[in-house]
mmCIF file of C-alpha atoms in Angstrom:
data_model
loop_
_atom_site.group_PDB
_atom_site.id
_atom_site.type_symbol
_atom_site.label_atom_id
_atom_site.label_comp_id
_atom_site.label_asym_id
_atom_site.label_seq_id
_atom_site.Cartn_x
_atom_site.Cartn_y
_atom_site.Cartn_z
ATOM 1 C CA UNK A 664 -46.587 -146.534 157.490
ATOM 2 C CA UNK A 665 -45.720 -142.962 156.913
ATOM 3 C CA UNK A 666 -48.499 -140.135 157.980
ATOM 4 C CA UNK A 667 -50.534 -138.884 154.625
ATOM 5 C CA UNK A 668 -49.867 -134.989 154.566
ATOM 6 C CA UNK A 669 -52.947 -132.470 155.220
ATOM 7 C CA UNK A 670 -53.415 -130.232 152.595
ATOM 8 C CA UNK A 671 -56.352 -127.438 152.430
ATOM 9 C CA UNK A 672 -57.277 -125.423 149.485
ATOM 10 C CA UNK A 673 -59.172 -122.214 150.513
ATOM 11 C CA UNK A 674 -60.956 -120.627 148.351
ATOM 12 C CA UNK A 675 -63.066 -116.933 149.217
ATOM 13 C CA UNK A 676 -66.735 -117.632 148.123
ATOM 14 C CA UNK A 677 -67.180 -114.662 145.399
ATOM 15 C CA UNK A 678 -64.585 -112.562 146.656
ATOM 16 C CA UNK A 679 -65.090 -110.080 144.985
ATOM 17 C CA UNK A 680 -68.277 -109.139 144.835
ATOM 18 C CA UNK A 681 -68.098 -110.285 149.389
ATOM 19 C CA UNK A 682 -65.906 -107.489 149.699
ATOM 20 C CA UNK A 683 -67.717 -105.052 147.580
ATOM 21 C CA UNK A 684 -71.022 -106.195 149.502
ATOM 22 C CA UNK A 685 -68.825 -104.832 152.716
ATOM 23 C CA UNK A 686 -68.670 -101.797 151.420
ATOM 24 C CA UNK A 687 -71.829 -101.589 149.914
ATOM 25 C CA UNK A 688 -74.221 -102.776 152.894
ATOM 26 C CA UNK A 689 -77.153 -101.513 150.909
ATOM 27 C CA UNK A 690 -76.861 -103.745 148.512
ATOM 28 C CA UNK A 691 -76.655 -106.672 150.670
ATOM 29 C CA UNK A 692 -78.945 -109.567 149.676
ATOM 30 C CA UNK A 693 -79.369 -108.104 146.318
ATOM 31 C CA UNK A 694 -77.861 -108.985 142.658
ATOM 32 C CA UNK A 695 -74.346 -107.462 142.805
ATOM 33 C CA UNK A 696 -72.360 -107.657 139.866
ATOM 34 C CA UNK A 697 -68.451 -105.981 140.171
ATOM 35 C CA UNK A 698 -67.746 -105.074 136.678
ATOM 36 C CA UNK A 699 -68.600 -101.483 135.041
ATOM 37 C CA UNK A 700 -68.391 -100.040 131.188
ATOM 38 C CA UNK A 701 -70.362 -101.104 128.496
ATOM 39 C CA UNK A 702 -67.351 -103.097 127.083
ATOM 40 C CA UNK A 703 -66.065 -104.261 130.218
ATOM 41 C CA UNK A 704 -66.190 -107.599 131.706
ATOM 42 C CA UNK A 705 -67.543 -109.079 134.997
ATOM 43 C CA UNK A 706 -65.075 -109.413 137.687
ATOM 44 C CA UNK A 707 -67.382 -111.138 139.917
ATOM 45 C CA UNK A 708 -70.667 -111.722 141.141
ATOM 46 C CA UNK A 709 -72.362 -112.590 143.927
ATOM 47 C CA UNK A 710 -74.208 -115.913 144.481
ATOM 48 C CA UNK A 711 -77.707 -113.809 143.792
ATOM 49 C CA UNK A 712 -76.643 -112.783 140.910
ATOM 50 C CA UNK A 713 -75.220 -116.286 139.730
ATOM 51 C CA UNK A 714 -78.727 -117.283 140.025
ATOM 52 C CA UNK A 715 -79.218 -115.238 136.828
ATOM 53 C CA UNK A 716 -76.301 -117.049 135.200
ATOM 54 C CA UNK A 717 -74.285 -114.378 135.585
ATOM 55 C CA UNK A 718 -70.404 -115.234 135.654
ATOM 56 C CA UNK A 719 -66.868 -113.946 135.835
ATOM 57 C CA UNK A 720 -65.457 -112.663 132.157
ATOM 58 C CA UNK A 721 -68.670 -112.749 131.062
ATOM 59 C CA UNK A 722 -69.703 -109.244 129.059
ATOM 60 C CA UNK A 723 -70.888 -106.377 131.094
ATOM 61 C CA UNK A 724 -73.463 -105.924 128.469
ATOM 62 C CA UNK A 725 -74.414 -109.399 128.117
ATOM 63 C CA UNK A 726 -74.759 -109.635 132.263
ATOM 64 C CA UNK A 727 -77.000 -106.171 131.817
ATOM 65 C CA UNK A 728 -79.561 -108.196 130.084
ATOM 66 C CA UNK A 729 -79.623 -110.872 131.903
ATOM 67 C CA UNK A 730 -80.274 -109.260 134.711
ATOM 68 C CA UNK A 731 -81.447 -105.546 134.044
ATOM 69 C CA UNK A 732 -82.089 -105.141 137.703
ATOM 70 C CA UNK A 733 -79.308 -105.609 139.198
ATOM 71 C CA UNK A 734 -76.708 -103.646 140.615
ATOM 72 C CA UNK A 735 -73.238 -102.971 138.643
ATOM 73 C CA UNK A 736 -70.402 -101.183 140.605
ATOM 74 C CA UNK A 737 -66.769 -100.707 139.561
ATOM 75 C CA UNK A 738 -63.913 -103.060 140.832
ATOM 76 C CA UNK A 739 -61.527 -101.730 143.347
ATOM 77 C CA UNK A 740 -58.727 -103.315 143.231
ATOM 78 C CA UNK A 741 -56.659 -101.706 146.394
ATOM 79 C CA UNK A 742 -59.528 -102.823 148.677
ATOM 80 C CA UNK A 743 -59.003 -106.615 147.587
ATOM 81 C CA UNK A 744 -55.693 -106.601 148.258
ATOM 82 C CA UNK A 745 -56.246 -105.102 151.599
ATOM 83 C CA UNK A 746 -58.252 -107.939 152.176
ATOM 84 C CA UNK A 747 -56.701 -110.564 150.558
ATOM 85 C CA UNK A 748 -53.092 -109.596 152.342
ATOM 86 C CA UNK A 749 -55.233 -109.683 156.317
ATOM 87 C CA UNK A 750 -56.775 -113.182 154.571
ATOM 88 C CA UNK A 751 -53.553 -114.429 154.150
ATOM 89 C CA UNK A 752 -52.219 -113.436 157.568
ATOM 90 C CA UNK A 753 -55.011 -115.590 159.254
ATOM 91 C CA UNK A 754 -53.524 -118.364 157.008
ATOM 92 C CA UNK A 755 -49.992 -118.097 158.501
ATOM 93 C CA UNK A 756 -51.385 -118.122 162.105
ATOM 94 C CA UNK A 757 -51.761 -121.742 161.310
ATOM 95 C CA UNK A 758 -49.316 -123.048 159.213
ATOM 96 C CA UNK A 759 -46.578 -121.444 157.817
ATOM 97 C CA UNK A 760 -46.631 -123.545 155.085
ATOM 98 C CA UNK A 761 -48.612 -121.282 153.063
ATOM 99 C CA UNK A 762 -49.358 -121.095 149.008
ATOM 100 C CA UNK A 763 -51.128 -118.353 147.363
ATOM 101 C CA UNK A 764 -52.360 -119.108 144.112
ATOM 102 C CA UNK A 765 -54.129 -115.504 143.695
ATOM 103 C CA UNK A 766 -55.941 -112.583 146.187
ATOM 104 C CA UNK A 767 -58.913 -115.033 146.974
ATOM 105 C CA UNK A 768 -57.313 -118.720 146.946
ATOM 106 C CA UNK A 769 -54.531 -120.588 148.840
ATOM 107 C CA UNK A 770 -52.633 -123.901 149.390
ATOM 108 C CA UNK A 771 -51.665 -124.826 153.082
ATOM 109 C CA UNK A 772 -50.197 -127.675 154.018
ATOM 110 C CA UNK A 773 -51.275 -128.313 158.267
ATOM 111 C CA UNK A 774 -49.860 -131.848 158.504
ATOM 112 C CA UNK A 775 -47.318 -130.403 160.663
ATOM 113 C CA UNK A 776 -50.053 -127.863 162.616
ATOM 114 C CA UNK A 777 -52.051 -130.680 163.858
ATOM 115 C CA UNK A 778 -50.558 -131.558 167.299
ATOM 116 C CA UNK A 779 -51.958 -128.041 167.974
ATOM 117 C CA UNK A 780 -54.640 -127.283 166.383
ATOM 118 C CA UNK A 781 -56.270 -130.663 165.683
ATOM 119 C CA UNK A 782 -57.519 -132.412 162.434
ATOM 120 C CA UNK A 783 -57.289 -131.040 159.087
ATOM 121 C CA UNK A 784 -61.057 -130.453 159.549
ATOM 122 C CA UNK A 785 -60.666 -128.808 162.896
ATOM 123 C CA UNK A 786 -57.919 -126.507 161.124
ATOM 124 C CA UNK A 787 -60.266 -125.686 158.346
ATOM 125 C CA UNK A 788 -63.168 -124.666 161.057
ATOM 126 C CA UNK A 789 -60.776 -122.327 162.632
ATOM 127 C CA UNK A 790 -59.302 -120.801 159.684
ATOM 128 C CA UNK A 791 -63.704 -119.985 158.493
ATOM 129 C CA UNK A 792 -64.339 -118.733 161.312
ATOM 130 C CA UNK A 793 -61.150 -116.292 162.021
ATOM 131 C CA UNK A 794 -61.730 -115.161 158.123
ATOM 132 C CA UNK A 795 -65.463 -114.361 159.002
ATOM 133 C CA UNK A 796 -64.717 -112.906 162.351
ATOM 134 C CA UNK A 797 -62.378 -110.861 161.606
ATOM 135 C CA UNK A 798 -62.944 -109.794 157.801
ATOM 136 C CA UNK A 799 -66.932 -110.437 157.622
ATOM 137 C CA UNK A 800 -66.594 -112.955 154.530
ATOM 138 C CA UNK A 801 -67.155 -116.652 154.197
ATOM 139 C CA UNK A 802 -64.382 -119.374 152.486
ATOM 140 C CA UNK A 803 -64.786 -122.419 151.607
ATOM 141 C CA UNK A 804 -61.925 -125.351 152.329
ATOM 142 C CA UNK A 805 -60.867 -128.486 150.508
ATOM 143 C CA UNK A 806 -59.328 -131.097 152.458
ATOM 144 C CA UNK A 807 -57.199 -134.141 151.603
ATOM 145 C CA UNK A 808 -53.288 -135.532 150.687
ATOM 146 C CA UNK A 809 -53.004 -133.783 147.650
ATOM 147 C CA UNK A 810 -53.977 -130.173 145.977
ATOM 148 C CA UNK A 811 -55.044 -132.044 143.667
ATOM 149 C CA UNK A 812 -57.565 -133.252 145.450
ATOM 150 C CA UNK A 813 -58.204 -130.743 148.104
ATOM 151 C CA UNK A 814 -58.883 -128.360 145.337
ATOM 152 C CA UNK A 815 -61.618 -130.231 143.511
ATOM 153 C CA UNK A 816 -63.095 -130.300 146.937
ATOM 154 C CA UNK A 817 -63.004 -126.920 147.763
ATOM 155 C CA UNK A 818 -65.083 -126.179 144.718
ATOM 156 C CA UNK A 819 -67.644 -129.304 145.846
ATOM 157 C CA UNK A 820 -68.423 -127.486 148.983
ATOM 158 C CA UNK A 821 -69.744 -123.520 147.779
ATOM 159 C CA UNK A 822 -70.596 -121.460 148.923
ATOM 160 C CA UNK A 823 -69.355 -120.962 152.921
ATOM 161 C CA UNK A 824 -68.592 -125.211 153.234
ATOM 162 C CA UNK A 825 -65.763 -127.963 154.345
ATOM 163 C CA UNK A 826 -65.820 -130.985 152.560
ATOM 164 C CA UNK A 827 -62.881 -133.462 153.430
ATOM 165 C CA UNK A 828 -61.532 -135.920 150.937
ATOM 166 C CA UNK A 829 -60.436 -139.506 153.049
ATOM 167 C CA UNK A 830 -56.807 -140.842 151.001
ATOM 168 C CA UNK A 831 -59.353 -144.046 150.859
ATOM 169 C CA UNK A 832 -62.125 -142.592 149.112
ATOM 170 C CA UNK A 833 -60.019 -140.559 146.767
ATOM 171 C CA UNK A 834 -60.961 -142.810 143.958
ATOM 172 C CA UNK A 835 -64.794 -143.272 144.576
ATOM 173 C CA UNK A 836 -64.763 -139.035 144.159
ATOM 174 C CA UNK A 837 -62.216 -138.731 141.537
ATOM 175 C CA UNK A 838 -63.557 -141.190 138.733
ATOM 176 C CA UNK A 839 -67.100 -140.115 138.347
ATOM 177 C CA UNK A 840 -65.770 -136.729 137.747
ATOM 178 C CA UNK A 841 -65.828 -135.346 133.956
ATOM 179 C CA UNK A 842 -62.747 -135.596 132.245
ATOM 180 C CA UNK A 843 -62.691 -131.556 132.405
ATOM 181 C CA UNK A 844 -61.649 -131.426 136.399
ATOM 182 C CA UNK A 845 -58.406 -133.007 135.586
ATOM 183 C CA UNK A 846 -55.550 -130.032 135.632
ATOM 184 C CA UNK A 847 -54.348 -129.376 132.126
ATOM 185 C CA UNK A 848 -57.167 -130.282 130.576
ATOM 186 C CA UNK A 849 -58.166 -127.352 128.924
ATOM 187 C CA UNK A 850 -60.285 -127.063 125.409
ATOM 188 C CA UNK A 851 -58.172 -128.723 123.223
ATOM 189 C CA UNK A 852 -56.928 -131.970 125.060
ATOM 190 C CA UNK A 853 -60.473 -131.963 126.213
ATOM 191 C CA UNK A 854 -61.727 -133.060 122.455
ATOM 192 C CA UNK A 855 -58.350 -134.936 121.481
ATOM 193 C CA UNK A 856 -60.074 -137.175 124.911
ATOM 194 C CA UNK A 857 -63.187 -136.945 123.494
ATOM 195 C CA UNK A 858 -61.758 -138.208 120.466
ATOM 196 C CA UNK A 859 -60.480 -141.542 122.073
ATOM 197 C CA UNK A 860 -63.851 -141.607 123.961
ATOM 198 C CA UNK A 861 -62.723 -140.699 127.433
ATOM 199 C CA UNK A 862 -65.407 -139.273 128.578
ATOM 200 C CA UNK A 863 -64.679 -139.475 132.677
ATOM 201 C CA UNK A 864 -61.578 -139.549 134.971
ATOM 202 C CA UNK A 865 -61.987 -143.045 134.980
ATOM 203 C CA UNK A 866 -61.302 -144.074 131.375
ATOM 204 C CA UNK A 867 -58.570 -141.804 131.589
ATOM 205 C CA UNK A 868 -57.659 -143.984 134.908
ATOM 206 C CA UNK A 869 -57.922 -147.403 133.062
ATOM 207 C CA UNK A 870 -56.564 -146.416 129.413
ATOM 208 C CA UNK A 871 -52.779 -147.819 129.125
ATOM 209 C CA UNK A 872 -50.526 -145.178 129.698
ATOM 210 C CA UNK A 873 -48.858 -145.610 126.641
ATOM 211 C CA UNK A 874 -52.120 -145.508 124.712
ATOM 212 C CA UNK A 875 -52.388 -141.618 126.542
ATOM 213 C CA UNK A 876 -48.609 -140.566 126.211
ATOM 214 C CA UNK A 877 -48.986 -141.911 122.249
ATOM 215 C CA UNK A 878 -52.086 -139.568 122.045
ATOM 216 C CA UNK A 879 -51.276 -136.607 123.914
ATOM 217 C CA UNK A 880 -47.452 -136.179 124.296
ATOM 218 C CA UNK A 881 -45.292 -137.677 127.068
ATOM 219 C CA UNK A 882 -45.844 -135.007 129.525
ATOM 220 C CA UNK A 883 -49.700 -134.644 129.249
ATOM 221 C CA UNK A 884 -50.464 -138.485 128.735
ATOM 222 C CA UNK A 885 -48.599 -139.255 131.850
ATOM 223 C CA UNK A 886 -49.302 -136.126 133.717
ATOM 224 C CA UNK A 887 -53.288 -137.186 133.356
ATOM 225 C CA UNK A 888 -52.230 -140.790 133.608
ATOM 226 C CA UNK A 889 -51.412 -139.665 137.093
ATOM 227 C CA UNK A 890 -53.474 -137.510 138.115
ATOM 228 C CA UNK A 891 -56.765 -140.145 136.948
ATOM 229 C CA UNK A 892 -55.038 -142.402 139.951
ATOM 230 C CA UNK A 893 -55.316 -139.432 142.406
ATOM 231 C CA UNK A 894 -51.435 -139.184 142.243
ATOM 232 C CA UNK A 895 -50.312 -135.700 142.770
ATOM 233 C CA UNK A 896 -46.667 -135.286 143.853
ATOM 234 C CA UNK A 897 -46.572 -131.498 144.525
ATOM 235 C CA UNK A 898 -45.883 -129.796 147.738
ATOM 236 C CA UNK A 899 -47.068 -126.477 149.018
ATOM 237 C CA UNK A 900 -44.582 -123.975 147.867
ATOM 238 C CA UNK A 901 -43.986 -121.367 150.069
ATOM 239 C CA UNK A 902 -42.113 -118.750 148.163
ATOM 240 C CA UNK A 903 -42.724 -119.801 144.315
ATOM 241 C CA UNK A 904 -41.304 -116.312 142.637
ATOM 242 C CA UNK A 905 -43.604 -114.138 140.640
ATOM 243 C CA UNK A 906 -43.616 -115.415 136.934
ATOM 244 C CA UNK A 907 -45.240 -112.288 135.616
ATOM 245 C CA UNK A 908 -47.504 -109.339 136.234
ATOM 246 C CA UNK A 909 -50.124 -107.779 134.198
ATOM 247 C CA UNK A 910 -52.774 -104.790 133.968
ATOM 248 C CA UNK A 911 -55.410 -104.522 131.919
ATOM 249 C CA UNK A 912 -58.346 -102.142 131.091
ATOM 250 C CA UNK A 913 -61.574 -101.725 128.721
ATOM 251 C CA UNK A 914 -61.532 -98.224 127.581
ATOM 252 C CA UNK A 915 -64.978 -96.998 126.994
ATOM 253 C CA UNK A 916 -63.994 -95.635 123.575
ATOM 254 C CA UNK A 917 -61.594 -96.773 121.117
ATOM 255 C CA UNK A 918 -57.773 -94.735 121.590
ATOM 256 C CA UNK A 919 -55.826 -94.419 118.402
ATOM 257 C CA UNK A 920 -54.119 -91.224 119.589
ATOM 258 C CA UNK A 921 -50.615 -92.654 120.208
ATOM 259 C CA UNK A 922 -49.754 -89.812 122.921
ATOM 260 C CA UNK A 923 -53.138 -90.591 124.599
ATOM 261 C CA UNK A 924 -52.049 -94.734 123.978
ATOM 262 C CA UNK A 925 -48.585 -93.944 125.472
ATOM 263 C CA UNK A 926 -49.825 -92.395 128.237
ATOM 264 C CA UNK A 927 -52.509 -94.547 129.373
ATOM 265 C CA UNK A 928 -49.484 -97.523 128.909
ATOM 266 C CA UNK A 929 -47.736 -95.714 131.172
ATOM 267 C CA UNK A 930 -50.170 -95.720 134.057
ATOM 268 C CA UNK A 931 -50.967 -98.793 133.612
ATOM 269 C CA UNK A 932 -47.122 -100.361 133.825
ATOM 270 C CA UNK A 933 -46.989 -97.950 136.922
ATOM 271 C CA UNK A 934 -50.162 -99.929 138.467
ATOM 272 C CA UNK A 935 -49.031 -103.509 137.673
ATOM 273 C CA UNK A 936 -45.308 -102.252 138.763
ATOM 274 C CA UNK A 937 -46.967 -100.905 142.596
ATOM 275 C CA UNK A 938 -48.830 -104.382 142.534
ATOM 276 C CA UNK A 939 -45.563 -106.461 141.924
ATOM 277 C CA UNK A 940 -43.925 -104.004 144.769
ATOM 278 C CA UNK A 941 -46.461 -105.310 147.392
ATOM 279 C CA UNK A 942 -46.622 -109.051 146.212
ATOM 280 C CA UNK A 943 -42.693 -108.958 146.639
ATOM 281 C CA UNK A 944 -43.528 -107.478 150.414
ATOM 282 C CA UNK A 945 -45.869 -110.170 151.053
ATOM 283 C CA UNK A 946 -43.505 -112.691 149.959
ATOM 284 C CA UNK A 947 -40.978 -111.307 152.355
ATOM 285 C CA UNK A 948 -43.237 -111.558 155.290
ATOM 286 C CA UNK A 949 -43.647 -115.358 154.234
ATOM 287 C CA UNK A 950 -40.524 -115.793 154.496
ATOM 288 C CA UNK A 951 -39.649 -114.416 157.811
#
């Protein structure tokens, strides 16, 4: 019987606001929100603030009143990346097999890794405790056959915890789950399920997949059909090619100077253009 592949998902517990915390050791154990501006939105908060029910692209203003005491600093996005590139290089110590999905999250596949490092679990334990070693922040690590899986796990086990998925208990965690944690399920298949009163992975596991693929399109029915069964099919890819690159910013005044709107486009593009420039350079380091 072949061997079930070992797949973590690693995900930084509030990245964001971790790093900032680093750099801000004042405000450690305090309500940290990283977002700034009136009209801006938060990037992140920490877990004190969360308590508030603060949360990422949530208002700036709206977070203010929620929590009037707590602390608001600006994002900076150079420092994450700085963190987020020595993050990854931990990664590749144990696998090269490595995916990044963004600066705080990651796919790696360790079945081959294991004759020397041990279990998946053992893996995992040694990746948190390099990360917090060496860059002072805590991770949390999804473990099982699939990303699927691993990363429903990884978000089961916040902040700073392991939780390990068995390929035999795959089902008894996957079916109780809302219909929601399936991937692709986003607003608008989530009511066309509601609809056909699906309410839970498993009525999505034991409707006909033809009933699904008549509902919701061939590629979506039996993409969910699949996924309701714990059947993922995707590997960790390695060196999946940029698909685009953006910038944004909340001005704290409204620009209707076209010069002025020109010119901020332009340093913007030039931001988002450096950022592509070091993602490539990552990449390349994957790959050798």
């Amino acid at each position: 019987m072949p061997e079930h592949s070992t797949i973590l998902h690693v995900d930084m517990d509030a990245f964001f606001a971790s790093v900032s915390e680093l750099d801000y050791p004042q405000y450690k154990g305090k309500a940290l929100v990283v977002g700034a501006g009136a009209r801006g939105v938060v990037l992140s908060a920490n877990y004190e603030a969360r308590k508030f029910g603060i949360r990422a692209a949530m208002p700036v203003a709206r977070a203010q009143r929620m929590a009037p005491k707590a602390i608001f600093i600006p994002p900076n996005h150079e420092r994450y990346s700085e963190v987020s590139r020595k993050v990854m290089e931990i990664f590749l110590e144990f696998t090269p097999y490595v995916e990044p999905l963004s600066l705080d999250e990651a796919f790696l596949d360790v079945t081959g890794s294991k004759r020397l490092f041990g279990t998946g679990r053992e893996i995992a334990e040694l990746i948190r405790k390099r990360v917090f070693e060496q860059e002072k922040i805590t991770c949390s690590v999804g473990i099982a056959s699939t990303k699927f899986i691993a990363k429903l796990a990884s978000g089961r086990c916040k902040p700073n915890g392991v939780l390990e998925i068995a390929p035999d208990r795959v089902l008894t965690f996957l079916h109780p789950l809302p219909v929601s944690e399936i991937w692709g399920v986003g607003p608008k298949t989530a009511e066309s399920l509601d609809r056909l009163g699906l309410h839970t992975v498993a009525d999505i596991a034991n409707t006909p997949r033809s009933t699904l693929i008549r509902a919701l399109g061939d590629a979506t029915g039996e993409s969910l059909y699949e996924l309701a069964w714990g059947r993922d099919y995707r590997n960790v890819v390695v060196d999946e090619p940029e698909k685009s690159i953006g910038n944004e910013e909340t001005f704290s005044r409204d620009i209707d100077d076209p010069e002025e709107i020109l010119r901020e486009f332009l340093r913007m593009t030039e931001k988002a253009t450096a950022r592509l420039r070091d993602a490539n350079l990552f990449a390349k380091t994957i790959t050798l």
